[in-house]
Every structure is written in C-alpha cells, then in structure tokens.
PDB file of C-alpha atoms in Angstrom:
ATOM      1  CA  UNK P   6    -191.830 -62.720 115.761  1.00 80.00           C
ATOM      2  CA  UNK P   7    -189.631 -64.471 118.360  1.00 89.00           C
ATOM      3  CA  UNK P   8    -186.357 -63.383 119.460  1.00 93.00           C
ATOM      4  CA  UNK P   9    -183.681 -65.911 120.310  1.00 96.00           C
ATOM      5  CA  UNK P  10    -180.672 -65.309 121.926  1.00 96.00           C
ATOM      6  CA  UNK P  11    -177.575 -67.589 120.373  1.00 96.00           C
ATOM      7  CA  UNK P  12    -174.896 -67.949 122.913  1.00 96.00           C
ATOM      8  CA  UNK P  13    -171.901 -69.687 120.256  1.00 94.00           C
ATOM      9  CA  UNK P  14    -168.438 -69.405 120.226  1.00 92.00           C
ATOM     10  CA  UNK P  15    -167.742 -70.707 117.114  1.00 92.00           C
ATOM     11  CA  UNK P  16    -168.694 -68.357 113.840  1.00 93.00           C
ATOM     12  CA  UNK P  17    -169.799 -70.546 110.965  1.00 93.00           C
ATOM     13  CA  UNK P  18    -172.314 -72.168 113.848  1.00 93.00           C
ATOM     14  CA  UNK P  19    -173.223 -68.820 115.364  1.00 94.00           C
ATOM     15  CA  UNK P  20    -173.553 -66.794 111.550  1.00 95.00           C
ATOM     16  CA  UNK P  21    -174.968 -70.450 109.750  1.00 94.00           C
ATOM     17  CA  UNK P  22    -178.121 -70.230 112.143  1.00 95.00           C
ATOM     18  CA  UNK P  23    -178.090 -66.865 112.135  1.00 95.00           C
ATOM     19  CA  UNK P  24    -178.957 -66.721 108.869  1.00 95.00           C
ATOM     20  CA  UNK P  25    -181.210 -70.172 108.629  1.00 93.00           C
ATOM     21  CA  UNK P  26    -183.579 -68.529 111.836  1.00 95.00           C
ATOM     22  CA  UNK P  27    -183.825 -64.941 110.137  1.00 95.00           C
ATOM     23  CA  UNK P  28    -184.647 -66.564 107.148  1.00 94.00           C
ATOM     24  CA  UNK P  29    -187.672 -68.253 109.411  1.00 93.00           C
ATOM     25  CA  UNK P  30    -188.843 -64.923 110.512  1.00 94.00           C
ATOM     26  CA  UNK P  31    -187.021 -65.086 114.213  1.00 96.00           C
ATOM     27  CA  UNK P  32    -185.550 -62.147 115.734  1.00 96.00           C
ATOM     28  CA  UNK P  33    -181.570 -63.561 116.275  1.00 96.00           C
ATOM     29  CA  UNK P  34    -179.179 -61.564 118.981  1.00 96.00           C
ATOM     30  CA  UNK P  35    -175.683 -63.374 118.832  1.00 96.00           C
ATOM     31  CA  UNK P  36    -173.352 -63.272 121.943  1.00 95.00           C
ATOM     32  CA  UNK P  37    -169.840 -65.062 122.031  1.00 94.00           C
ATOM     33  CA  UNK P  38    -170.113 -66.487 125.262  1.00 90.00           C
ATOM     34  CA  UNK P  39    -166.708 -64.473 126.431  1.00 90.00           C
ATOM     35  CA  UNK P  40    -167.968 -63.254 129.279  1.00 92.00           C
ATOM     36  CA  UNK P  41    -170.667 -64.587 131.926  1.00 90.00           C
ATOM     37  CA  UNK P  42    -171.780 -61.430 132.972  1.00 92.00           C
ATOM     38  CA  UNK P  43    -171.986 -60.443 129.212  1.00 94.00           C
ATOM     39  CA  UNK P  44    -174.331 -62.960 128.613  1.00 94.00           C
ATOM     40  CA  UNK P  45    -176.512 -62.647 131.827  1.00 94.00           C
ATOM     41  CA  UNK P  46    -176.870 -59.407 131.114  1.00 94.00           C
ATOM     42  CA  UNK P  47    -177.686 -59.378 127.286  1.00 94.00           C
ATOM     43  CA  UNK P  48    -180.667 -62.181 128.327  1.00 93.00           C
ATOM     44  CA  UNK P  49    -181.928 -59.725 131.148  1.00 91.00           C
ATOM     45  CA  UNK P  50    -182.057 -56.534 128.420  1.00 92.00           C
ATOM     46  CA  UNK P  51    -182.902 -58.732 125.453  1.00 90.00           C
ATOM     47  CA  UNK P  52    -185.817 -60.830 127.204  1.00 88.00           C
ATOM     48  CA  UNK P  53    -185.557 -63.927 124.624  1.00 92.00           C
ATOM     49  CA  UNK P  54    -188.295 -65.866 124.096  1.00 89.00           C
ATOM     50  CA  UNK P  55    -185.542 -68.829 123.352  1.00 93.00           C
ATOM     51  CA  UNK P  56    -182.293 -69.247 123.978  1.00 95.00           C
ATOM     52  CA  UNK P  57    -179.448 -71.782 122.248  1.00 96.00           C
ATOM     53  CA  UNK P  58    -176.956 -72.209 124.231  1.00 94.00           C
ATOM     54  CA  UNK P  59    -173.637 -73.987 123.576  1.00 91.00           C
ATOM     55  CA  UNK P  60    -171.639 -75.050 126.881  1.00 85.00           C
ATOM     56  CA  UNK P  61    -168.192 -75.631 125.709  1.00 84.00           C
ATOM     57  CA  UNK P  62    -167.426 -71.457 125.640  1.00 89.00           C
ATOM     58  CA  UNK P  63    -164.284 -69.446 125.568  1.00 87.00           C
ATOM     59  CA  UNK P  64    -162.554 -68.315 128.587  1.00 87.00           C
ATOM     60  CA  UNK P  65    -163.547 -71.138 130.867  1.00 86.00           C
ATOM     61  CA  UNK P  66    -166.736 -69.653 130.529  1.00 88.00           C
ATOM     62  CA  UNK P  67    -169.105 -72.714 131.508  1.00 85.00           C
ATOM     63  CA  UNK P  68    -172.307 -72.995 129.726  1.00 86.00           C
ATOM     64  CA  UNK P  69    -174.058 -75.318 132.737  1.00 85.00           C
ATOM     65  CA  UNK P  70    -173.137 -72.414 134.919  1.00 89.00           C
ATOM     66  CA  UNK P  71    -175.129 -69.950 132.524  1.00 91.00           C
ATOM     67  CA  UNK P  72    -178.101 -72.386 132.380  1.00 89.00           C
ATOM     68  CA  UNK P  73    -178.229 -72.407 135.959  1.00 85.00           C
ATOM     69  CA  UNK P  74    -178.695 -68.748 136.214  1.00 88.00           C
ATOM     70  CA  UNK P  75    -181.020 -68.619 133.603  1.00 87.00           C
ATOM     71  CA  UNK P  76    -182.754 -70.868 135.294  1.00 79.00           C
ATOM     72  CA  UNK P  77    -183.097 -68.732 138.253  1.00 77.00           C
ATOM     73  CA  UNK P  78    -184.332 -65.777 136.501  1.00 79.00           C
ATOM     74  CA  UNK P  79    -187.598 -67.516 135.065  1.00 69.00           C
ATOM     75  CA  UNK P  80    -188.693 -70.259 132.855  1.00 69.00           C
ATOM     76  CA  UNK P  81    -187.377 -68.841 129.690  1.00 80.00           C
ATOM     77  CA  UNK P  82    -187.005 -71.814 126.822  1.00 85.00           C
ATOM     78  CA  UNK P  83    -183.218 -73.357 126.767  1.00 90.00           C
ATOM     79  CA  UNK P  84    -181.744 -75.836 124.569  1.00 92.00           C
ATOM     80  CA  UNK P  85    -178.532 -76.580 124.495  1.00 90.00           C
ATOM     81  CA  UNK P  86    -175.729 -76.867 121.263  1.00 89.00           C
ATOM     82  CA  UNK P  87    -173.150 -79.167 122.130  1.00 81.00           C
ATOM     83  CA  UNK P  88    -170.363 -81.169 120.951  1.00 78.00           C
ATOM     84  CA  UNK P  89    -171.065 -83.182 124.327  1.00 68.00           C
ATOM     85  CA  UNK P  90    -173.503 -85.385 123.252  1.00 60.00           C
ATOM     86  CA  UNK P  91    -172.792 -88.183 125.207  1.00 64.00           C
ATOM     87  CA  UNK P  92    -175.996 -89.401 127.945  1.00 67.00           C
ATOM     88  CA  UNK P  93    -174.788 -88.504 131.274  1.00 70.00           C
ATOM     89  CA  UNK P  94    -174.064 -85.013 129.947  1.00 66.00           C
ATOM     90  CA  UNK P  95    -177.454 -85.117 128.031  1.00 66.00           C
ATOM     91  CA  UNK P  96    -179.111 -85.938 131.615  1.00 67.00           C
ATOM     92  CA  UNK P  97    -177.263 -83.452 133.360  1.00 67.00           C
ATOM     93  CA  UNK P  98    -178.733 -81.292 130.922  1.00 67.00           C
ATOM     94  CA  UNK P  99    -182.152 -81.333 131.458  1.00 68.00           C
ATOM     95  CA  UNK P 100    -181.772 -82.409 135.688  1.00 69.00           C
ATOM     96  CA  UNK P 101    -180.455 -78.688 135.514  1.00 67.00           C
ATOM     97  CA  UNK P 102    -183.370 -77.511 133.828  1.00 71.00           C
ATOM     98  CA  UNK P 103    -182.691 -77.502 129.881  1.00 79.00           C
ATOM     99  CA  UNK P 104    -185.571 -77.862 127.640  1.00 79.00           C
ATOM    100  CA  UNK P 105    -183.754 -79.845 124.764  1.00 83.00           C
ATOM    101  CA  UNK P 106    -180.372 -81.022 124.065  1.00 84.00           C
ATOM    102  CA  UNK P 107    -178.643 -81.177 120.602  1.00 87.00           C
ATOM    103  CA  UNK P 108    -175.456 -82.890 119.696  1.00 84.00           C
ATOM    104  CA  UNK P 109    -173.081 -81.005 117.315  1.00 85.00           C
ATOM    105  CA  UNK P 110    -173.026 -81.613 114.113  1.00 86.00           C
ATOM    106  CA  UNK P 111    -176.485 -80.791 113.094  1.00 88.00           C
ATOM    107  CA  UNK P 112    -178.733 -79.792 110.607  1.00 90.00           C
ATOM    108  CA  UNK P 113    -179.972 -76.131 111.063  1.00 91.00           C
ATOM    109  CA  UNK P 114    -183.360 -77.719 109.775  1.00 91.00           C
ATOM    110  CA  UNK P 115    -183.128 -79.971 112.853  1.00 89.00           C
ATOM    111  CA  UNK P 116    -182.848 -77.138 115.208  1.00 92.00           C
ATOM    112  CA  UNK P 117    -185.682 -74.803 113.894  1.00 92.00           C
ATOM    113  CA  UNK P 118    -188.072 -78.040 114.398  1.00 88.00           C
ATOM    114  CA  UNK P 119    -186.355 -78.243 117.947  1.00 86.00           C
ATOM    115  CA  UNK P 120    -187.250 -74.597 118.601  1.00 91.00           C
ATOM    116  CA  UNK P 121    -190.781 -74.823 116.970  1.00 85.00           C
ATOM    117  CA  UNK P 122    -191.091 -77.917 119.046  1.00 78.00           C
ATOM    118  CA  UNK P 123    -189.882 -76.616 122.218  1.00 80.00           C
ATOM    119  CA  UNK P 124    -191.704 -72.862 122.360  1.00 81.00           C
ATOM    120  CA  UNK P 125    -195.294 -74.780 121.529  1.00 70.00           C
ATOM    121  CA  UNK P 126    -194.496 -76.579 124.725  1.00 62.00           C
ATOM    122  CA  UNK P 127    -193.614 -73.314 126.790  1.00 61.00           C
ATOM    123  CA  UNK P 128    -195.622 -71.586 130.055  1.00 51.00           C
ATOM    124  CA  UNK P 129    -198.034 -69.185 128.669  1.00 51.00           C
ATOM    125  CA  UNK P 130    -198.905 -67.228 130.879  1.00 49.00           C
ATOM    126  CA  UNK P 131    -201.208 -63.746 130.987  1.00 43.00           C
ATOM    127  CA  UNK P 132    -200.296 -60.597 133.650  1.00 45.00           C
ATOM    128  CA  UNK P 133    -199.060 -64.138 135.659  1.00 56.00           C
ATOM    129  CA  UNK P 134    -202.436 -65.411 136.582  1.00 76.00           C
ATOM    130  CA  UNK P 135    -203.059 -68.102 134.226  1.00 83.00           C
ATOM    131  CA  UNK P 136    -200.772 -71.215 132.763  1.00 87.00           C
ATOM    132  CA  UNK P 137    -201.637 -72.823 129.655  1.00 86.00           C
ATOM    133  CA  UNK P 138    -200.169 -76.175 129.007  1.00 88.00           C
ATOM    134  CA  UNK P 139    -202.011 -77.008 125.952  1.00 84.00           C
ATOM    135  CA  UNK P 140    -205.312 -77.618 127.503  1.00 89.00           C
ATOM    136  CA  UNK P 141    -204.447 -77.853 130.692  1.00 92.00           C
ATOM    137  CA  UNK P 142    -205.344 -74.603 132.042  1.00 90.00           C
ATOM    138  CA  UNK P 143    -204.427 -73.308 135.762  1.00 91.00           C
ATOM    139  CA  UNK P 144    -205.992 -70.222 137.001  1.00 87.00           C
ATOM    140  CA  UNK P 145    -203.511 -68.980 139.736  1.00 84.00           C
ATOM    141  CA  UNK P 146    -205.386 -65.705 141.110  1.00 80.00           C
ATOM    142  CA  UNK P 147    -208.393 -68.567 141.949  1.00 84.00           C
ATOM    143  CA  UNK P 148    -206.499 -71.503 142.079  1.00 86.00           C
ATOM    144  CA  UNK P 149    -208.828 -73.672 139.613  1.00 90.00           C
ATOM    145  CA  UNK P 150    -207.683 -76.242 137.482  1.00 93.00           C
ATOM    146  CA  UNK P 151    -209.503 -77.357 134.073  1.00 92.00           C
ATOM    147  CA  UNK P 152    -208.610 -79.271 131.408  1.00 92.00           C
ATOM    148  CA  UNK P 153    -210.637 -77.608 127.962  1.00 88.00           C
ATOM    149  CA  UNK P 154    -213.908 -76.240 129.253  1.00 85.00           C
ATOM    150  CA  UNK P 155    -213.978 -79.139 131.773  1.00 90.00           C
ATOM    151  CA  UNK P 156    -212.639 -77.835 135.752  1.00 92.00           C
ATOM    152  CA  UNK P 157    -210.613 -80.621 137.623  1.00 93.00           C
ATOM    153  CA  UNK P 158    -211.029 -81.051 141.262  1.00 91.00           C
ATOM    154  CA  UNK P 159    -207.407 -80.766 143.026  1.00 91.00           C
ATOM    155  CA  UNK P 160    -206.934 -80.768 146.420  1.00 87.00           C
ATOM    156  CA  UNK P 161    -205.351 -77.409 148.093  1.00 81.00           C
ATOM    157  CA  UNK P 162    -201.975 -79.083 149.264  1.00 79.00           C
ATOM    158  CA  UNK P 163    -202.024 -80.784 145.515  1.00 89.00           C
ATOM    159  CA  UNK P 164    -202.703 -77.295 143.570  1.00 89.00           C
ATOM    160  CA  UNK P 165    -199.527 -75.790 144.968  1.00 87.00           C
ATOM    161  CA  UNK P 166    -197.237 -78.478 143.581  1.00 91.00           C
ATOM    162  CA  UNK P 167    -199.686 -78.533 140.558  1.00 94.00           C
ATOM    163  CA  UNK P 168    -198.821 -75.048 139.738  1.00 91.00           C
ATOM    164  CA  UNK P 169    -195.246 -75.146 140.611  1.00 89.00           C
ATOM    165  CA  UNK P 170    -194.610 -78.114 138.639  1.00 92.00           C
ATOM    166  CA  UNK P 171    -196.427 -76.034 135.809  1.00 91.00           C
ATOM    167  CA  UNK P 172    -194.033 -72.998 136.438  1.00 86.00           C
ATOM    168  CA  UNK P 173    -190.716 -75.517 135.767  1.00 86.00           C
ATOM    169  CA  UNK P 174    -191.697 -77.725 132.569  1.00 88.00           C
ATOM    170  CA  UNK P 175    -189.468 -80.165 132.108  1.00 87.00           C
ATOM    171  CA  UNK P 176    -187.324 -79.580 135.142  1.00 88.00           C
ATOM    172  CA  UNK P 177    -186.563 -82.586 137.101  1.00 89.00           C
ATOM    173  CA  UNK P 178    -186.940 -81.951 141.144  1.00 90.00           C
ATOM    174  CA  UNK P 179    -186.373 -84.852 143.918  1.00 89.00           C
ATOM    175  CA  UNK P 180    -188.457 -84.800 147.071  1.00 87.00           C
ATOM    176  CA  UNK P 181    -186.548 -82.742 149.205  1.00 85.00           C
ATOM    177  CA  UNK P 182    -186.509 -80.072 147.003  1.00 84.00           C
ATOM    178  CA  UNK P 183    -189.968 -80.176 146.352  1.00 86.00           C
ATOM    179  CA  UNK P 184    -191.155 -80.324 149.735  1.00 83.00           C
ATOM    180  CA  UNK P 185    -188.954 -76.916 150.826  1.00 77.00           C
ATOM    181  CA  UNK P 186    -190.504 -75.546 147.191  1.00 74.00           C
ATOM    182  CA  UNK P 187    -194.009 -76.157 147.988  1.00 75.00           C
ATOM    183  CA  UNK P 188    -194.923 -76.577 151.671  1.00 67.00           C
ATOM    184  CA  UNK P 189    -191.931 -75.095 153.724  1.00 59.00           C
ATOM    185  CA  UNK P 190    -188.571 -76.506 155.443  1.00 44.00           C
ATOM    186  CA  UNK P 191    -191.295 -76.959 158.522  1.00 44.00           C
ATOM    187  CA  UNK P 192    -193.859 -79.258 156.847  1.00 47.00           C
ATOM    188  CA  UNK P 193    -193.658 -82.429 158.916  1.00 48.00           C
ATOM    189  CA  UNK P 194    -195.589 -84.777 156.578  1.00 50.00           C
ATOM    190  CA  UNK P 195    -192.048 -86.618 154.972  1.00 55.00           C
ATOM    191  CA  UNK P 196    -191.023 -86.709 151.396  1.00 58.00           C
ATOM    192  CA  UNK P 197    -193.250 -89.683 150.769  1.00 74.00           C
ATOM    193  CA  UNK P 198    -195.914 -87.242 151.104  1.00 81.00           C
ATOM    194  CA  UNK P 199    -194.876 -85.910 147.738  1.00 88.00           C
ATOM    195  CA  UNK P 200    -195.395 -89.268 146.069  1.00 90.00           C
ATOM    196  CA  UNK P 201    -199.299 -89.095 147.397  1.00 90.00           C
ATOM    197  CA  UNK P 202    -199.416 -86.169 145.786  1.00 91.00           C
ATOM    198  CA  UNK P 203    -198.409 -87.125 142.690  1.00 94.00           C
ATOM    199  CA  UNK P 204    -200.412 -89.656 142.896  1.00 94.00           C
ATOM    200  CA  UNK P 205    -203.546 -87.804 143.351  1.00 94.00           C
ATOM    201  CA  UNK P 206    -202.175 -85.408 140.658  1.00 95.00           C
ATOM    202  CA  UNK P 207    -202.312 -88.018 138.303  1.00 96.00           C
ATOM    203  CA  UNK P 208    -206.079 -89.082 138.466  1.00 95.00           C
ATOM    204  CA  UNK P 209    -206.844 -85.319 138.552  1.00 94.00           C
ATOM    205  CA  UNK P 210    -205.369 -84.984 134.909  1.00 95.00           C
ATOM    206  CA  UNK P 211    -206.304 -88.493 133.662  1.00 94.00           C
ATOM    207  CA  UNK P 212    -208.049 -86.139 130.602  1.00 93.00           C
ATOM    208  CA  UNK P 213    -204.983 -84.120 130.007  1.00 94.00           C
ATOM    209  CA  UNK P 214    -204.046 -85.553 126.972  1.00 93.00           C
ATOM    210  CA  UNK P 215    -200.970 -87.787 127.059  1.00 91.00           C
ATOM    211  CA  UNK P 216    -199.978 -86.147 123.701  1.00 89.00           C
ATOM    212  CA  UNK P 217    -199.470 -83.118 125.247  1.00 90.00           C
ATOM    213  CA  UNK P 218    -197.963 -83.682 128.628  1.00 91.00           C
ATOM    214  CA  UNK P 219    -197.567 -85.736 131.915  1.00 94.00           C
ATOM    215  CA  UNK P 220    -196.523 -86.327 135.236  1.00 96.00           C
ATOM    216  CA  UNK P 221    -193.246 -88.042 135.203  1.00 94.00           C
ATOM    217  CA  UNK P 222    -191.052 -90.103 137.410  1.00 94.00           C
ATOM    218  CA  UNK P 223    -187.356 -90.033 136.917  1.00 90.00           C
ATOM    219  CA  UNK P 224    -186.048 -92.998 138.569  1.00 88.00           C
ATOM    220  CA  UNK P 225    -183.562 -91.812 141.342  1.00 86.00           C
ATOM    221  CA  UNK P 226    -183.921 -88.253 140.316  1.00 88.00           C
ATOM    222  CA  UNK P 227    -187.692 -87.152 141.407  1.00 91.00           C
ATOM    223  CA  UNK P 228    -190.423 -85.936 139.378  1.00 94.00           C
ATOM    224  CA  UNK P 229    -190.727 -83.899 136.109  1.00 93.00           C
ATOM    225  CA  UNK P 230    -193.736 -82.121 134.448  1.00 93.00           C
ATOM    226  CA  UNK P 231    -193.128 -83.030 130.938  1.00 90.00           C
ATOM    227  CA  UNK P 232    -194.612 -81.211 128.185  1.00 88.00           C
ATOM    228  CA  UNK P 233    -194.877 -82.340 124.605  1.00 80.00           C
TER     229      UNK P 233
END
C-alpha cells in the first residue's frame, strides 16, 4: 500500500481525496500546510511514497518553497494541486522539480490516474545500488548500464551524468548546473561539453523504449530525463 502525504488547505479538497485515495487502497496523512516546518517534518517522519501538494497555503506559507526542500531531501514523487494553472506557473513547476501539475477544479478520478501514472514512472531503487527506469537498468555499485537483458556501452564521463540524470526524473537542469553536479566547479572542458554528452547518451539508449522515457532538451532551460 502507498502512503501519500496531502499538503491542502482547503477541507472539502483535503477530506474529498481523502476519502477517493483510501477508497483505492492508499495510505492518506493530511497536513494543512500552516506551518513549513510542520510539513517538512511530517514528510521526514512519514516517508511518503507521494506527495500532493497545493502551493497557494495559509500563512504565507509558499508551496514552491516546500517543493524546493523536498526536493533536496530525495527524489520523492510530487505533484502539485493548484488553482494556478496558468503555463509559466505550470513550467516553473516542474523547472523546480515537480513531477506533475494539476489545475484546480478536478476530478479526484483524474488525480488517482495522475498518481498511478506518476509512481510507475518513479526511481526504484534497491539498498541504493540499482535504478530501474522501466527497462533501463543502471547498476551503480559497478557502474553498468543495460537496457532488458541487453548491457549498453557508456563512456565513464557519460555514466556519471547517466546516473544523475536517473536520480532527478523529470527535473530540468541547465549546463552550469550540471557540470558543478557531475564533474566538479574545476572541470575545464565548458558547458558545451555537456551537450556531447548528451549526445553520446542518446545513441547509448537508442533501445530504451521511447514509450517509457528519454533524453530531453528544454529549449533555454537545459536538459531533462523524462520518464513516461
């Protein structure tokens, strides 16, 4: 059974999919998003395997804040309830790290095929030494890559932003970022560098099925690992 952590003000929302996820078998803890350090704290004693989080919260509490530290945490699922629906805020969304974005009103039948959606996609990962990505399979303790049964060749430099790519799903990261990330503030090779990579990346997992994830650009924001 998963447990997902609701972070909503507003009780008909909060106590509607309360009620609609239990129903589905999901284990539901409810904060009111009154306090920051509330919520920080029920997510680091809870351990969610999903959390919906709205970002319009009382007390000038702000929900992109929240997201942020989640974000630094781990790799925990997020998708965010919002009357803010319009694009920019949707792509400041997931730039930040969010793993789906839905636009108040909705159907609570919507956002259980969201969160089915979104926690098929998520990092498995066993004692952290292996991340499964449907098929995609990287072994971190040896540093192999294989799609099914079949290994892929990646170059050293490449398996390092391979894996941490892998480790962020569906967080966007520009150049600079991922340089410091992956190969230090002293790496002297320039942020085009990164785009070799990528590129090399790319005809590594040419059998990774598109269906189930890809290399993306985001034009004038970097690179994502999407997963479907």
């Amino acid at each position: 059974m998963k447990r997902v952590l609701l972070v909503e003000d507003e009780l008909p929302i909060a106590s509607l999919l309360q009620a609609y996820l239990e129903k589905e078998n999901y284990i539901v803890a409810w904060n009111t998003g009154e306090r920051e350090s509330d919520i920080i704290e029920q997510f680091l004693r809870w351990k969610p395997d999903l959390v919906l989080l709205d970002l319009m919260l009382p007390n000038d509490v702000n929900g992109i804040d929240i997201l942020q530290q989640i974000r630094q945490l781990g790799s925990c699922p997020v998708i965010i309830l919002t009357a803010r629906g319009s694009i920019p805020d949707r792509l400041h969304g997931f730039e930040l790290g969010a793993d789906d974005y839905i636009a108040k009103p909705f159907d609570p039948q919507e956002v259980l095929a969201r969160i089915q959606a979104v926690l098929r996609r998520s990092v498995y990962m066993t004692d952290s030494k292996k991340i499964r990505l449907g098929s995609l399979i990287i072994e971190i303790t040896t540093r192999t890559v294989a799609v099914g049964s079949e290994p892929v060749t990646v170059l050293p430099r490449d398996y390092h932003l391979l894996e941490f790519l892998a480790q962020h799903p569906n967080q966007i990261f520009d150049r600079d970022h991922l340089l410091n990330e992956v190969w230090g503030f002293d790496f002297d090779g320039g942020d085009r560098s990164v785009d070799t990579s990528i590129k090399r990346l790319r005809k590594c997992l040419q059998q990774w099925p598109l269906n189930e994830g890809e290399i993306e650009t985001i034009r004038g924001m970097g690179y994502s690992l999407r997963v479907y």
